Amino acid sequence: MKVHATAASDSTLATAETEEAEAHAPLGSSSVSFAAARLSACCHGGAKMAVLAYSLGKREINQYFSIKNAKLLSVAAVVLLTVFHSASRHYGGSDTCDWLLSSGRFLGDNVWQPYGCMLHKYKSTEANFCLREKRIAFVGDSRIRQLFYSFIKMINPEVKEVGNKHENIPFVDGDSTVDFLWYAEVNNSLKEQLMLWTEGSASKPHVIIIGAATWSIKLHNGKSEALFQYKANLSAISDTLEKLAEHSEVYWVLQDPVYEDVLSDSRKMITNEQINLYNEAAVSTLNTSKKKVKFLEASRQAAMETISQSVDGLHLPESTRDVGAMVLMNSMCNKILKPIDGSCCQSTPPLSVLQKLAAGLFLVSIICFLLLGCSRHHKSRPIPDVESGEEKKPPVVVGQLNPKGPLLAICKMSLIMLYFYMCDRADIFMKEQKFYTHSTFFIPLIYIFVLGIFYNENSKETKLLNREQTDEWKGWMQLVILIYHISGASAFIPVYMHVRVLVAAYLFQTGYGHFSFFWLKGDFGIYRVCQVLFRLNFLVVVLCLVMDRPYQFYYFVPLVTFWFAVIYATMALWPQILQKQANGSAFWNLAVLLKLLGLLLFICFFAYSQELFESVFSVWPVSNLFELQGSIHEWWFRWKLDRFAVINGMLFAFIYLLLQKCQLLSEGKGEPLFSNKISNCLLFISVVSFLTYSIWASGCKNKSECNEMHPYISVVQILAFILIRNIPGYARSLYSSFFAWFGKISLELFICQYHIWLAADTKGILVLIPGNPSLNIIVSTFIFVCVAHEISQITNDLAQVAIPKESGTLLKRLLGAGVFLALVLILSQKE
């Protein structure tokens, strides 16, 4: 064998390997792209080997890692993780209050993360509401006084730290009473005060926060005798504290560390070794079998990371003592106010009537399926893309419908919904809060775009915004939005503004796709409408029942459903104008533009009359669909923010189809969209426009002001992207199969993230693998994507059954669905 081969033999070998790879590739995947084959044929040495490695790598991945295998792995992972977390809760303690008080870590910038649950940041109005008609006592030394001031500043931020330091300090704000009582040591004086409360001769506080030790160390110069006396004094008050804890909440504050390097000479004996000994004495004495006295240790853990910032080495920096105060407020108030982003100290909420109804329906379906007997289910049909207006006609089913198929789909859905409930309602898996850093957003972003480029294929067609390209577009946008949500990037305004463009682009595609469908096909039948509405709303309706959330909570689905209805009405109402009717007629083309102008005026009228908008959508039963927490404001905000995106998409579709009909576009393989001169000019303008918007968005300082501009200028970057992506012929000839795969399930990904990737209704992050954030993201993402894909297939299967083409059967089922939804609305009103 010769070491060197001729160019001809290289080309033949490359072609043969390419054909073999194509022949053995799994169904539905292109393991070797034609671009790679051409490059392999013409290149030598390292370049050729790199291309072959690239091609074979994709082939191996596709061969061994199918979606079926992935789903089986995800099911196994869910079972194992559920068993692990259930066992950990049972044997290791399941009280999130204990987790809140005992441990945690800093995420950065003084943001405290308790172990396994979420910390709610209380506002003054919430604190006042929670503590009304309550009496709270802080008892101890100067460190407890610091904690006292941090606590009352949450009730009234205007409070100043003034007054004699070694005296009692009263605080009254409305119906709330918080007192600081100066007791620097655990001695008889403190015992007498506690006895007064137990005997009822003094008004007993509802909450007592108590702690002391540093003065005992200081006054006795850290001698061991003082520690023995401290233990004895604690034993003397232990029973009294237990009695108080029967009717009040009692917290013993463990001593924070000191920064020995900057302690004054009079405090040098207060060492961390002494602090640890006194803390051990407190825990061993007060931690009785009844365990009624709670220990506040979280502030101590926070101080261990920040005590070096202390001015005098003894007293904590303000940011650290605020952690202790916020932990206390969460411990007292979460069970009362039940904030969605404060999962600590909250129990599983009771099932609502609608949740019980959903559970009953799922249970009946499972029983019916088991009675009919298990059989191999038919393969799921391809998923129609109703968001973009494209749809593959389902094969005609001959003979009577087998009920096992739909029942199996419902059984799968019931198990998936059980997982949803366990993740975001039951007390099984942990939750943590988000924290934004540039690295948590941009590093995953770079990673997914590298993957997207790696999985590139030749497009089957090279028309502007063809099916593969729109799937790709939706796919990468959805992945960016997912990273945006899990990283908490809404706190960074430039990222926020760019993501707002992505949401507008989704609505732009909605307008583009549905206008194109109605304009070209003229299908305004009820079958088409029901298919679209079912596909958009099925998952959300089920989640509203299972997760006990209003329809508007999943805001994107009401938004696209509303705009689909608007597009349908615009195109279906008289006069119905189709492309074949308007062909070559300036009059009918002008009539379409007048229709779009009427829609624009309708939008502007509603946008500039908020009172009219709210009055229309506040009428029952419409209000049940669009209200969130009893207000229409969220729907108004979402609707107004992207109000022109859909009509922009419709107008773009009309212009594009008109130019295409007039044969003014070159959409052949490898050809630029226009002549070279025009293409280069438009490409330059598009790049400049795209960058100009990004520069403007990066300079945004105020969300409200930038949101006011967004509806008018977001279309600039959307159109710029479309032209950049489509003007060059080689760019239209390729697409990312990686992004396109995600684009086909983009709707399910967007909705599922609420409860099984994020947590606490998107306020936090689901923790399946505690203690390892990177591995947790990988595992939770893997399960989340598999679940979303399975739901998309279930939705498609049920759509073929629930929406039959026979008009009589369809009307009967619509009537039944209407009765069911009316029942749901009535039950939700009663609750």
Short mmCIF file of N, CA and C in Angstrom, two decimals, residues 615-667:
data_model
loop_
_atom_site.label_atom_id
_atom_site.label_comp_id
_atom_site.label_asym_id
_atom_site.label_seq_id
_atom_site.Cartn_x
_atom_site.Cartn_y
_atom_site.Cartn_z
N SER A 615 -61.99 46.78 29.89
CA SER A 615 -63.43 46.53 30.00
C SER A 615 -63.87 45.36 29.13
N VAL A 616 -63.25 45.20 27.96
CA VAL A 616 -63.60 44.10 27.06
C VAL A 616 -63.17 42.76 27.65
N PHE A 617 -61.94 42.72 28.18
CA PHE A 617 -61.39 41.45 28.66
C PHE A 617 -61.69 41.17 30.13
N SER A 618 -62.45 42.04 30.75
CA SER A 618 -62.84 41.82 32.15
C SER A 618 -64.24 41.24 32.29
N VAL A 619 -64.90 40.97 31.16
CA VAL A 619 -66.26 40.43 31.16
C VAL A 619 -66.19 38.91 31.30
N TRP A 620 -66.98 38.36 32.23
CA TRP A 620 -67.02 36.90 32.39
C TRP A 620 -67.75 36.28 31.21
N PRO A 621 -67.33 35.14 30.64
CA PRO A 621 -66.24 34.27 31.10
C PRO A 621 -64.88 34.59 30.52
N VAL A 622 -64.81 35.64 29.65
CA VAL A 622 -63.52 35.99 29.05
C VAL A 622 -62.49 36.33 30.12
N SER A 623 -62.95 36.94 31.20
CA SER A 623 -62.04 37.35 32.26
C SER A 623 -61.30 36.15 32.87
N ASN A 624 -61.97 34.99 32.91
CA ASN A 624 -61.32 33.79 33.46
C ASN A 624 -60.12 33.36 32.63
N LEU A 625 -60.13 33.71 31.37
CA LEU A 625 -59.03 33.33 30.49
C LEU A 625 -57.87 34.31 30.55
N PHE A 626 -58.16 35.56 30.83
CA PHE A 626 -57.11 36.58 30.69
C PHE A 626 -56.73 37.28 31.99
N GLU A 627 -57.41 36.99 33.08
CA GLU A 627 -57.03 37.60 34.36
C GLU A 627 -55.94 36.77 35.03
N LEU A 628 -55.07 37.47 35.73
CA LEU A 628 -54.03 36.83 36.55
C LEU A 628 -54.05 37.52 37.89
N GLN A 629 -54.35 36.74 38.94
CA GLN A 629 -54.48 37.27 40.30
C GLN A 629 -55.53 38.39 40.36
N GLY A 630 -56.62 38.14 39.64
CA GLY A 630 -57.75 39.07 39.70
C GLY A 630 -57.58 40.35 38.90
N SER A 631 -56.51 40.43 38.09
CA SER A 631 -56.25 41.66 37.34
C SER A 631 -55.98 41.33 35.88
N ILE A 632 -56.36 42.25 35.01
CA ILE A 632 -56.12 42.09 33.58
C ILE A 632 -54.81 42.74 33.17
N HIS A 633 -54.09 43.32 34.11
CA HIS A 633 -52.91 44.13 33.79
C HIS A 633 -51.83 43.32 33.09
N GLU A 634 -51.58 42.08 33.53
CA GLU A 634 -50.52 41.26 32.91
C GLU A 634 -50.83 40.98 31.45
N TRP A 635 -52.09 40.69 31.16
CA TRP A 635 -52.50 40.45 29.77
C TRP A 635 -52.34 41.72 28.95
N TRP A 636 -52.69 42.87 29.50
CA TRP A 636 -52.52 44.15 28.83
C TRP A 636 -51.04 44.40 28.51
N PHE A 637 -50.18 44.13 29.47
CA PHE A 637 -48.74 44.34 29.29
C PHE A 637 -48.19 43.44 28.19
N ARG A 638 -48.54 42.15 28.23
CA ARG A 638 -48.03 41.22 27.23
C ARG A 638 -48.56 41.53 25.84
N TRP A 639 -49.83 41.86 25.75
CA TRP A 639 -50.44 42.15 24.45
C TRP A 639 -49.84 43.41 23.85
N LYS A 640 -49.71 44.45 24.66
CA LYS A 640 -49.23 45.74 24.17
C LYS A 640 -47.77 45.69 23.76
N LEU A 641 -46.98 44.87 24.44
CA LEU A 641 -45.54 44.86 24.22
C LEU A 641 -45.17 44.41 22.81
N ASP A 642 -45.92 43.47 22.25
CA ASP A 642 -45.62 42.95 20.90
C ASP A 642 -46.83 43.08 19.98
N ARG A 643 -47.54 44.17 20.12
CA ARG A 643 -48.82 44.31 19.41
C ARG A 643 -48.67 44.41 17.89
N PHE A 644 -47.51 44.84 17.39
CA PHE A 644 -47.34 44.99 15.94
C PHE A 644 -46.60 43.81 15.31
N ALA A 645 -46.12 42.86 16.12
CA ALA A 645 -45.29 41.77 15.58
C ALA A 645 -46.07 40.91 14.59
N VAL A 646 -47.32 40.58 14.91
CA VAL A 646 -48.10 39.69 14.05
C VAL A 646 -48.44 40.36 12.73
N ILE A 647 -48.88 41.60 12.77
CA ILE A 647 -49.23 42.27 11.51
C ILE A 647 -47.98 42.52 10.67
N ASN A 648 -46.83 42.70 11.32
CA ASN A 648 -45.58 42.80 10.56
C ASN A 648 -45.30 41.50 9.81
N GLY A 649 -45.54 40.37 10.49
CA GLY A 649 -45.36 39.07 9.83
C GLY A 649 -46.32 38.86 8.69
N MET A 650 -47.57 39.28 8.86
CA MET A 650 -48.57 39.16 7.78
C MET A 650 -48.19 40.00 6.58
N LEU A 651 -47.76 41.23 6.83
CA LEU A 651 -47.37 42.13 5.75
C LEU A 651 -46.14 41.60 5.01
N PHE A 652 -45.19 41.07 5.77
CA PHE A 652 -43.99 40.51 5.15
C PHE A 652 -44.37 39.32 4.27
N ALA A 653 -45.26 38.44 4.77
CA ALA A 653 -45.70 37.28 3.98
C ALA A 653 -46.36 37.73 2.69
N PHE A 654 -47.20 38.75 2.76
CA PHE A 654 -47.90 39.25 1.57
C PHE A 654 -46.89 39.77 0.54
N ILE A 655 -45.93 40.59 0.98
CA ILE A 655 -44.94 41.16 0.06
C ILE A 655 -44.08 40.06 -0.54
N TYR A 656 -43.65 39.13 0.30
CA TYR A 656 -42.79 38.04 -0.19
C TYR A 656 -43.52 37.19 -1.22
N LEU A 657 -44.75 36.78 -0.93
CA LEU A 657 -45.50 35.94 -1.86
C LEU A 657 -45.82 36.69 -3.15
N LEU A 658 -46.01 38.01 -3.05
CA LEU A 658 -46.25 38.82 -4.25
C LEU A 658 -45.00 38.88 -5.12
N LEU A 659 -43.85 39.10 -4.48
CA LEU A 659 -42.58 39.13 -5.23
C LEU A 659 -42.29 37.77 -5.85
N GLN A 660 -42.60 36.71 -5.11
CA GLN A 660 -42.38 35.36 -5.61
C GLN A 660 -43.27 35.09 -6.81
N LYS A 661 -44.53 35.52 -6.72
CA LYS A 661 -45.47 35.31 -7.82
C LYS A 661 -45.03 36.07 -9.08
N CYS A 662 -44.46 37.25 -8.85
CA CYS A 662 -43.99 38.08 -9.97
C CYS A 662 -42.61 37.65 -10.46
N GLN A 663 -42.06 36.59 -9.86
CA GLN A 663 -40.76 36.03 -10.25
C GLN A 663 -39.64 37.06 -10.16
N LEU A 664 -39.67 37.83 -9.06
CA LEU A 664 -38.63 38.83 -8.83
C LEU A 664 -37.55 38.34 -7.88
N LEU A 665 -37.70 37.11 -7.41
CA LEU A 665 -36.73 36.53 -6.48
C LEU A 665 -36.03 35.34 -7.12
N SER A 666 -34.74 35.18 -6.81
CA SER A 666 -33.97 34.03 -7.28
C SER A 666 -33.77 33.10 -6.08
N GLU A 667 -34.54 32.02 -6.04
CA GLU A 667 -34.50 31.12 -4.89
C GLU A 667 -33.90 29.76 -5.23
#
